[in-house]
PDB file of C-alpha atoms in Angstrom:
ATOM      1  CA  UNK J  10     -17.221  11.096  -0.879  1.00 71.00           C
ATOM      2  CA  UNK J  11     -14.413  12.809   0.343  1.00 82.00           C
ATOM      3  CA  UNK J  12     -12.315  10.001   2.056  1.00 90.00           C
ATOM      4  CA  UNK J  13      -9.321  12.924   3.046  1.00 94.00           C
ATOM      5  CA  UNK J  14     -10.444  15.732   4.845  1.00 95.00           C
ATOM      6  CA  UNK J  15      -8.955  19.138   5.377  1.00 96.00           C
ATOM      7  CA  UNK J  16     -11.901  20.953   7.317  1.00 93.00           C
ATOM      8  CA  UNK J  17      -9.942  24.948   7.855  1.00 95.00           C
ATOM      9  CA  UNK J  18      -9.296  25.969   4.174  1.00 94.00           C
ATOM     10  CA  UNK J  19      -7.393  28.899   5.874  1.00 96.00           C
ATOM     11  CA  UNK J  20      -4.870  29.666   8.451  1.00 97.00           C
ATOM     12  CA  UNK J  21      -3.301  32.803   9.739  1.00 98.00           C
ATOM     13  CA  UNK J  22      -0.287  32.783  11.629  1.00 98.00           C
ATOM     14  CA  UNK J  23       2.321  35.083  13.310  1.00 97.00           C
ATOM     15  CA  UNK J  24       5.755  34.701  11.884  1.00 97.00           C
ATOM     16  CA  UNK J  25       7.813  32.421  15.011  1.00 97.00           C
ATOM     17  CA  UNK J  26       4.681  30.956  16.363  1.00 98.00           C
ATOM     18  CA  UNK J  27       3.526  27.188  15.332  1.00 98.00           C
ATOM     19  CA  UNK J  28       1.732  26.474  12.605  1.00 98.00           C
ATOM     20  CA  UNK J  29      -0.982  23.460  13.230  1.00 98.00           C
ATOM     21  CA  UNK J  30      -2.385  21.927  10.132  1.00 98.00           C
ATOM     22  CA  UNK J  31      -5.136  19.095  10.274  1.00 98.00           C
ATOM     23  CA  UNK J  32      -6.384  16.239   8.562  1.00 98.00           C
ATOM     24  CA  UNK J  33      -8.716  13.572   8.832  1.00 97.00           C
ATOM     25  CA  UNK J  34      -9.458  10.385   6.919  1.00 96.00           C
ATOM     26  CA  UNK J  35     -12.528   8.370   6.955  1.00 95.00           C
ATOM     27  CA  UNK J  36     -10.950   4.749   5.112  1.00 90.00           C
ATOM     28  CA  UNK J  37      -9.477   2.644   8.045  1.00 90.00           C
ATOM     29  CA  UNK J  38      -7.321   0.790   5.088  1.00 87.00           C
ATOM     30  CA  UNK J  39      -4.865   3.594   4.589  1.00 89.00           C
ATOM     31  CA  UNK J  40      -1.749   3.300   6.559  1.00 88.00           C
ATOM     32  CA  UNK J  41       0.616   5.763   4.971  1.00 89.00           C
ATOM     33  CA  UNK J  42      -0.072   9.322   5.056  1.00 92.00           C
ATOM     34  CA  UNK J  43       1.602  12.466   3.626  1.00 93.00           C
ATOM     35  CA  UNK J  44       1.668  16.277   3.273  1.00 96.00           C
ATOM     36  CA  UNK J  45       2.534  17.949   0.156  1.00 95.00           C
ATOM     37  CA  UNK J  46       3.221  21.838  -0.075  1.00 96.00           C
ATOM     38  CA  UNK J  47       2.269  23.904  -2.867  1.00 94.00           C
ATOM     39  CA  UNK J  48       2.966  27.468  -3.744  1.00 93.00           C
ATOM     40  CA  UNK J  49       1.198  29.426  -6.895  1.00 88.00           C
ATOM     41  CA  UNK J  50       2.040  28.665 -10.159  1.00 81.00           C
ATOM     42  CA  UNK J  51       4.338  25.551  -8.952  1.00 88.00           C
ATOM     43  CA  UNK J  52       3.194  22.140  -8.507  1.00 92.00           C
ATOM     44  CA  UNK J  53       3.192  20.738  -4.972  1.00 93.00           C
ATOM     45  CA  UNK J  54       6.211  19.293  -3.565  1.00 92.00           C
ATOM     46  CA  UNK J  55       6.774  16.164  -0.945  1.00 91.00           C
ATOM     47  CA  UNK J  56       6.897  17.963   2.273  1.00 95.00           C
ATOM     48  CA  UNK J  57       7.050  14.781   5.599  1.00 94.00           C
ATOM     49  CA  UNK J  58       5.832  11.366   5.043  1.00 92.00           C
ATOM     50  CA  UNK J  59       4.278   9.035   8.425  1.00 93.00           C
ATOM     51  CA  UNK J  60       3.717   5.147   8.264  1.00 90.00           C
ATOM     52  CA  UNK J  61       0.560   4.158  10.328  1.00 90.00           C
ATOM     53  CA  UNK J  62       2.807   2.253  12.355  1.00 91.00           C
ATOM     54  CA  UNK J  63       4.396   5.639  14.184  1.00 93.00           C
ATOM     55  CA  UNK J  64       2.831   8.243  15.635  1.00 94.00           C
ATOM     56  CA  UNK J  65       5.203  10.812  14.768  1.00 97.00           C
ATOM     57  CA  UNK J  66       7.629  11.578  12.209  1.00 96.00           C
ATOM     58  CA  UNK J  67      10.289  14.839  12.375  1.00 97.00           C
ATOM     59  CA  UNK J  68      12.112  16.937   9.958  1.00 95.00           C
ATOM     60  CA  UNK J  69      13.759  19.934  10.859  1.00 97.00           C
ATOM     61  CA  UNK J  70      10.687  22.204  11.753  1.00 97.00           C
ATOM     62  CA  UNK J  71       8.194  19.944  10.572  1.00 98.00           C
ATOM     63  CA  UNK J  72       6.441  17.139  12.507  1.00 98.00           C
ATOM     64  CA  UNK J  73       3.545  15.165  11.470  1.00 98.00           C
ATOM     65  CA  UNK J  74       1.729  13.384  14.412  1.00 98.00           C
ATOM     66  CA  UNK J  75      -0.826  10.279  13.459  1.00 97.00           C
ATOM     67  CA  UNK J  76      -3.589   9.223  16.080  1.00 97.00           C
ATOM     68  CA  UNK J  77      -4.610   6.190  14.286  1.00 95.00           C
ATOM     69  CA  UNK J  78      -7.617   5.392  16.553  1.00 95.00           C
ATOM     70  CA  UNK J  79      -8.950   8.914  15.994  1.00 96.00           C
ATOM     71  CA  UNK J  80      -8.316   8.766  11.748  1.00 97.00           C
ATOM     72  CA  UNK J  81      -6.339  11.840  12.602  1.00 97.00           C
ATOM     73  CA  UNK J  82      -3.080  13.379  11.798  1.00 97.00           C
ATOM     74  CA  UNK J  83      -1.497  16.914  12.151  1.00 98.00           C
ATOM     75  CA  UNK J  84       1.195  19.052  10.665  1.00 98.00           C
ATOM     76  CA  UNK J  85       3.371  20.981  13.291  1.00 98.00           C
ATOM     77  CA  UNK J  86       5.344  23.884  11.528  1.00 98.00           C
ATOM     78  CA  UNK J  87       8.147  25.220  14.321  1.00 97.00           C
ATOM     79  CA  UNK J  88       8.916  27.560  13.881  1.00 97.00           C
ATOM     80  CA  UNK J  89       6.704  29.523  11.188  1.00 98.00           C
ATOM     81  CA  UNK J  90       8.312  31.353   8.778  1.00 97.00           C
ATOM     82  CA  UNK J  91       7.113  33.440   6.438  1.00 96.00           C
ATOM     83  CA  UNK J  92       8.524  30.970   3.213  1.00 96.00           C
ATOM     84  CA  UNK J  93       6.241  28.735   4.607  1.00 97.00           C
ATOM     85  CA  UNK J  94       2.855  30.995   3.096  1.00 97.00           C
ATOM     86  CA  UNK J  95       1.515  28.331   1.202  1.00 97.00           C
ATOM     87  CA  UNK J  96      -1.233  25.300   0.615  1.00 96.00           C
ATOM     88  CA  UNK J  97      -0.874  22.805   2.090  1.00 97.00           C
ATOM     89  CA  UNK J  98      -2.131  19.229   1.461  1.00 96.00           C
ATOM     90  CA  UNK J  99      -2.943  16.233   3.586  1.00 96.00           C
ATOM     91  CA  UNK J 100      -2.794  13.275   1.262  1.00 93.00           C
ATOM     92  CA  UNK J 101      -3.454   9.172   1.731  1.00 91.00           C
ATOM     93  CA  UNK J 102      -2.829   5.385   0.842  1.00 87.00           C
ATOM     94  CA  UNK J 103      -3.543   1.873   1.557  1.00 82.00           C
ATOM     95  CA  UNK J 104      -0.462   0.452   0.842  1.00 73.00           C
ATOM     96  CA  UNK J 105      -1.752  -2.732  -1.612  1.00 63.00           C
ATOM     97  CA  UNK J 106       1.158  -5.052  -1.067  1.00 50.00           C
ATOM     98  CA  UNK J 107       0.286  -6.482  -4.760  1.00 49.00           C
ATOM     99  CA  UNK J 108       0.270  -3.575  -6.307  1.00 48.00           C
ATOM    100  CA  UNK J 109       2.831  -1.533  -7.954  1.00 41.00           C
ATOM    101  CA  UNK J 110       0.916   1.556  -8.269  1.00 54.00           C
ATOM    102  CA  UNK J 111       0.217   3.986  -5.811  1.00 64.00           C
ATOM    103  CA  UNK J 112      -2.612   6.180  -6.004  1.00 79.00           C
ATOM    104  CA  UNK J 113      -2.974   8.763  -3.225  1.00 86.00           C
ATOM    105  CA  UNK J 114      -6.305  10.610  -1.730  1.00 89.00           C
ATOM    106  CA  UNK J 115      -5.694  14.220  -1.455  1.00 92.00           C
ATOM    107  CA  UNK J 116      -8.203  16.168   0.560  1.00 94.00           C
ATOM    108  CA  UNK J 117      -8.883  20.402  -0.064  1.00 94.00           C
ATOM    109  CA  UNK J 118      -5.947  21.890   1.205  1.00 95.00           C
ATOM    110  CA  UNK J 119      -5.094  24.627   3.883  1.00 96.00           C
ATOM    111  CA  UNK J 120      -4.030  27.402   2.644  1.00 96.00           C
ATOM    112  CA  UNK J 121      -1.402  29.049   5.610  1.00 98.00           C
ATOM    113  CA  UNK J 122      -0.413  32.431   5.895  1.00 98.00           C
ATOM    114  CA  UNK J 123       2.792  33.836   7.905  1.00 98.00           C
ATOM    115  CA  UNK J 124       2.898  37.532   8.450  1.00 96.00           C
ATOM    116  CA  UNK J 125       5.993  39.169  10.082  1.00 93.00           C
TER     117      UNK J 125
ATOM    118  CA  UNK A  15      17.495  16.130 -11.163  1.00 67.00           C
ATOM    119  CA  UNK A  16      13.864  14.885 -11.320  1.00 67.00           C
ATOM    120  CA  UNK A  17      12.174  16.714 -14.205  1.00 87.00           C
ATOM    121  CA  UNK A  18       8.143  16.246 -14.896  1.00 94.00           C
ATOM    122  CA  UNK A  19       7.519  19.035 -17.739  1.00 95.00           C
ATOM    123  CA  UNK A  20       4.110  20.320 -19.354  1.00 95.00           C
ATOM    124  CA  UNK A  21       3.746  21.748 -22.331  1.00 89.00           C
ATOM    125  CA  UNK A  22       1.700  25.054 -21.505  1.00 91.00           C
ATOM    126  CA  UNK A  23       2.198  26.942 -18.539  1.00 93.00           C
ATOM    127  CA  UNK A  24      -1.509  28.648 -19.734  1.00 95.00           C
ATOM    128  CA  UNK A  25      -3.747  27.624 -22.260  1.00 96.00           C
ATOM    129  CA  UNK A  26      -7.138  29.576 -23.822  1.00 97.00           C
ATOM    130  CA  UNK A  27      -9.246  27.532 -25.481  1.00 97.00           C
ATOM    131  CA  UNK A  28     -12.868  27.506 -26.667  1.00 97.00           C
ATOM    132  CA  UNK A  29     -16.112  25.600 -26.138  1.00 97.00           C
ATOM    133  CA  UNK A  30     -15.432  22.671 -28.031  1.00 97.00           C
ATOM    134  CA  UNK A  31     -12.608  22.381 -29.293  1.00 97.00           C
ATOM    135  CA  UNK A  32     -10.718  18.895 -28.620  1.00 97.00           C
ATOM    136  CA  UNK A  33      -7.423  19.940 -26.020  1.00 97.00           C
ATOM    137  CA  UNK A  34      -4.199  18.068 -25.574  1.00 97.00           C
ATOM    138  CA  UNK A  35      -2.360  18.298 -22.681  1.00 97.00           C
ATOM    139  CA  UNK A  36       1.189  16.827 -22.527  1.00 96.00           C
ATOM    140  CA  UNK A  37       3.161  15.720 -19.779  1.00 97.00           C
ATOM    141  CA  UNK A  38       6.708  14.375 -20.325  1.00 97.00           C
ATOM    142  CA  UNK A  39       9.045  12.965 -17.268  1.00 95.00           C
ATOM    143  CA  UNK A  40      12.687  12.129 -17.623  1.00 92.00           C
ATOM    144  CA  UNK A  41      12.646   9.680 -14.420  1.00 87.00           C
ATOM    145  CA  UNK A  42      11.761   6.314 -16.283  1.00 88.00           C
ATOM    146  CA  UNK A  43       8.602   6.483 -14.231  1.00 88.00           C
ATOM    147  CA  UNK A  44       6.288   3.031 -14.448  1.00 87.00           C
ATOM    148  CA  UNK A  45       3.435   5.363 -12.908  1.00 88.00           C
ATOM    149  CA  UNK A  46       1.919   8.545 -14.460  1.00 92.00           C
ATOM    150  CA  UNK A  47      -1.371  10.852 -13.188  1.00 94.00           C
ATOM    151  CA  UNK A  48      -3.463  13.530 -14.041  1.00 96.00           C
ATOM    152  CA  UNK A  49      -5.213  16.063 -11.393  1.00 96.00           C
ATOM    153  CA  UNK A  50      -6.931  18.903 -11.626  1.00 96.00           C
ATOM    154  CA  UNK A  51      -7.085  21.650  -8.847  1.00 93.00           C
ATOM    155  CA  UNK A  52     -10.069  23.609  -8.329  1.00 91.00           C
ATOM    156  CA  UNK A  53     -10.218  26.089  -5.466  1.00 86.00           C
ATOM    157  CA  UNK A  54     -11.730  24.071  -2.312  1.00 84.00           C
ATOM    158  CA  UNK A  55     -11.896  20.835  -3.766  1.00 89.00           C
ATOM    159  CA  UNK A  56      -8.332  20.383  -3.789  1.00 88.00           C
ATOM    160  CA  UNK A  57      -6.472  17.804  -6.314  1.00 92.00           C
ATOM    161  CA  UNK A  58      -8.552  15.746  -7.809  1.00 93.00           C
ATOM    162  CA  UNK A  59      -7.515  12.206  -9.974  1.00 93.00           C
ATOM    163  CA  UNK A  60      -8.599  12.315 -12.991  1.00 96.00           C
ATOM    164  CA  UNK A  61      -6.812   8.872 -15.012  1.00 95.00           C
ATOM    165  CA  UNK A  62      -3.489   7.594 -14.295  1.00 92.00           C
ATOM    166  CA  UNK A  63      -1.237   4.959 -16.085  1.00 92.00           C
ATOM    167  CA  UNK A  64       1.028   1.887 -14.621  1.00 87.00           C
ATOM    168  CA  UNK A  65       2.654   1.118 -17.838  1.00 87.00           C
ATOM    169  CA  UNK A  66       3.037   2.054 -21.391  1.00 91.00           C
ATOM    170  CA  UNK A  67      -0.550   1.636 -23.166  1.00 88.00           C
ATOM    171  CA  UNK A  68      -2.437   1.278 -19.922  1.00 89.00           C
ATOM    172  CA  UNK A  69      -4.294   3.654 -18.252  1.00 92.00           C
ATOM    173  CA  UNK A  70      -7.295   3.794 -15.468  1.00 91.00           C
ATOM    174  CA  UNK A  71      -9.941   6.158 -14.261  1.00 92.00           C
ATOM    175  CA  UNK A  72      -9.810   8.240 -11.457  1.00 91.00           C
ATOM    176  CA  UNK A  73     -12.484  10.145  -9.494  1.00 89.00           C
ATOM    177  CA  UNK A  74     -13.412  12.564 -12.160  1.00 94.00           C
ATOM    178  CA  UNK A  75     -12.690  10.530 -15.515  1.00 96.00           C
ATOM    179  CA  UNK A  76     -16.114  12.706 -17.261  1.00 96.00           C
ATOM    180  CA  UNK A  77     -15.119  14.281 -20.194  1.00 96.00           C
ATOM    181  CA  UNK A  78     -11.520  13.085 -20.506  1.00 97.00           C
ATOM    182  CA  UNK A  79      -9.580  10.928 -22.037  1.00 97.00           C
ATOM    183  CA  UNK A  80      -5.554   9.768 -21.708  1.00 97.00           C
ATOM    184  CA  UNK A  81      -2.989   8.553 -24.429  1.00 96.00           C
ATOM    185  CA  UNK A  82       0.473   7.035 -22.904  1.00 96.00           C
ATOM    186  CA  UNK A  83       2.495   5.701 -26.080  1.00 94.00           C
ATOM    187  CA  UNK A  84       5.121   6.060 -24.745  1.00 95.00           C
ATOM    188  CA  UNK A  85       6.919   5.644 -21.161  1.00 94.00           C
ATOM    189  CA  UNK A  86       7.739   9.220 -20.712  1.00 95.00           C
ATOM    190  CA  UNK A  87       4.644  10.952 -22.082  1.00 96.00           C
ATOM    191  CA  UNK A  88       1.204  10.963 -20.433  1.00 97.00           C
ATOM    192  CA  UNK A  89      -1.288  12.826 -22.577  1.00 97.00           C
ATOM    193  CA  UNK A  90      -4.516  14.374 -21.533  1.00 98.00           C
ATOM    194  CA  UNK A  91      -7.318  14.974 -23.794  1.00 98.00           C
ATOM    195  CA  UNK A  92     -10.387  17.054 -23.593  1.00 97.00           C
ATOM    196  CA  UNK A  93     -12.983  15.896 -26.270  1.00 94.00           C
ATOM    197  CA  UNK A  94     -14.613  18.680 -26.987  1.00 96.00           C
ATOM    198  CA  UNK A  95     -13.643  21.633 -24.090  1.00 97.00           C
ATOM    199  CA  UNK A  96     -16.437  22.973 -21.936  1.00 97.00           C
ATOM    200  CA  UNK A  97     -16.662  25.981 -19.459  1.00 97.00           C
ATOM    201  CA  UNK A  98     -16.428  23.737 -16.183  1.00 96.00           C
ATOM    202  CA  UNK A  99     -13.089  22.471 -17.560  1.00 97.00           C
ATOM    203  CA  UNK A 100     -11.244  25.453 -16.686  1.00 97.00           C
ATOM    204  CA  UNK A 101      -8.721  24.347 -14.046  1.00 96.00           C
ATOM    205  CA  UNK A 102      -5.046  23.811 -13.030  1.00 95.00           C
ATOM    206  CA  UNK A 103      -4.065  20.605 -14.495  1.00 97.00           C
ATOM    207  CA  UNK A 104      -1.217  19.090 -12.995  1.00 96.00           C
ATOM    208  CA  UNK A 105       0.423  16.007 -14.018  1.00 96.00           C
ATOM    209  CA  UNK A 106       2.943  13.871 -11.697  1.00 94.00           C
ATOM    210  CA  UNK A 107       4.824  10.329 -12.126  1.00 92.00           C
ATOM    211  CA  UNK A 108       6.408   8.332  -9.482  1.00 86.00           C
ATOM    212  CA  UNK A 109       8.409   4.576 -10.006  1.00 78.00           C
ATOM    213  CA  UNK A 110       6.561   1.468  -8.950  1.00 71.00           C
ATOM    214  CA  UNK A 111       6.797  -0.599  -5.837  1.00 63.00           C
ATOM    215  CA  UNK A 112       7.696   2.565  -3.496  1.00 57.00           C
ATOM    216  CA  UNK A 113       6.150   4.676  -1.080  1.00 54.00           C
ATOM    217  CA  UNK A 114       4.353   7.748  -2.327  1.00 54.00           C
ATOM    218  CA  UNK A 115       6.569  10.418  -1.574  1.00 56.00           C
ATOM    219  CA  UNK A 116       8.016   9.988  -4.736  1.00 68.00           C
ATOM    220  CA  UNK A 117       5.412  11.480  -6.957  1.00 82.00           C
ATOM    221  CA  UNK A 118       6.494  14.137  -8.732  1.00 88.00           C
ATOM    222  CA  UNK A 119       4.791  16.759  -9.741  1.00 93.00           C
ATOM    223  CA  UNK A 120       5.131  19.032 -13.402  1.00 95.00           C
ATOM    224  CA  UNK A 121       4.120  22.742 -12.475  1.00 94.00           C
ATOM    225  CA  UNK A 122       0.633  22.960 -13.701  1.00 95.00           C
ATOM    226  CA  UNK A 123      -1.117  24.040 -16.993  1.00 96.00           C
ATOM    227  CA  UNK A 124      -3.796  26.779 -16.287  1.00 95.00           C
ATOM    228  CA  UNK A 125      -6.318  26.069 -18.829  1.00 97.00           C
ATOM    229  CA  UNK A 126      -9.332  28.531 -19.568  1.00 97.00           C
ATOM    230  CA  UNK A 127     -12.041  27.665 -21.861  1.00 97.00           C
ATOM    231  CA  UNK A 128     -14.055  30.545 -23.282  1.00 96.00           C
TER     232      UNK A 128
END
């Protein structure tokens, strides 16, 4: 059962504009959430990072807003450039404080589109 | 720089045949995993490892098995290679006790099976 979920496989948006990405998660354990980026042909890279104790988290023209009581959390892209074009995934822990491993939830992706 | 490497950008194989897939990282990682990537199923965990010689399922273990004999090198292994094998496979490590930004990822074999 998908535990991470990424429910628009597809977004299309104007170069300048903002980008809105969305995830949801159905565990109420995890309390550290992150988005990864990945172009074709590359592996996906660490894009922002949010604790479940903040709401929001910024970097540059990314923000990642958590609504804990709503197992929701969004990617803001501000503006949207056309580098951006990419997939995009929404990925999730429970942070086991005994363990040293981390394993992470992904869910499908988004794949975003920024034409000129 | 952080480096995870694998050792076939693409891969053809055929019904069958056993497949090794190798993963190397030059971080020191504890922590090693194997996903594939399908179109709209998005990365799926296949096994991962916390330490040389260890290693545990993921969500899709079927069909696969892992060797890590050493720190650096996380092995996949396809018994014997069938048609609904054909994926990305990516491999990533991260270090132990830290938040999960740090998993790295290596940039993906494309295997086909015929």
């Amino acid at each position: 059962d998908q535990q991470v979920k990424q429910n628009s496989p597809s977004l299309s948006v104007q170069e300048g504009r903002i980008s809105i990405l969305n995830c949801d998660y159905t565990n109420s354990m995890f309390d550290y959430f992150l988005w990864y980026k990945k172009y074709p042909a590359e592996g996906p890279t660490f894009l922002i990072s949010i604790s479940s104790i903040k709401d929001k988290n910024e970097d540059g023209r990314f923000t990642v807003f958590l609504n804990k009581s709503a197992k929701h959390l969004s990617l803001h892209i501000v503006p949207s450039q056309p580098g951006d074009s990419a997939v995009y995934f929404c990925a999730a822990t429970a942070l086991d404080r005994g363990s040293t491993l981390g394993r992470l939830y992904f869910g499908r992706g988004t794949q975003l589109t920024v034409w000129p | 720089d952080v480096k995870v490497t694998q050792s076939s950008r693409y891969l053809v194989k055929r019904t069958g045949e056993k497949v090794f897939l190798e993963c190397v990282q030059d971080m020191d990682h504890e922590n090693m995993f194997w996903y594939r990537q399908d179109p709209g199923l998005g990365l799926r965990l296949i096994y991962f490892s916390y330490d040389v010689k260890m290693k545990e399922k993921g969500d899709i273990p079927e069909g696969y098995s892992v060797s890590r004999e050493k720190k650096e090198r996380f092995s996949l292994i396809l018994e014997s290679a069938s048609t609904n094998q054909t994926s990305m496979y990516l491999c990533a490590s991260s270090p132990p006790g830290t938040f999960l930004e740090t998993q790295y990822f290596g940039p993906g074999t494309r295997l086909l099976v015929l």
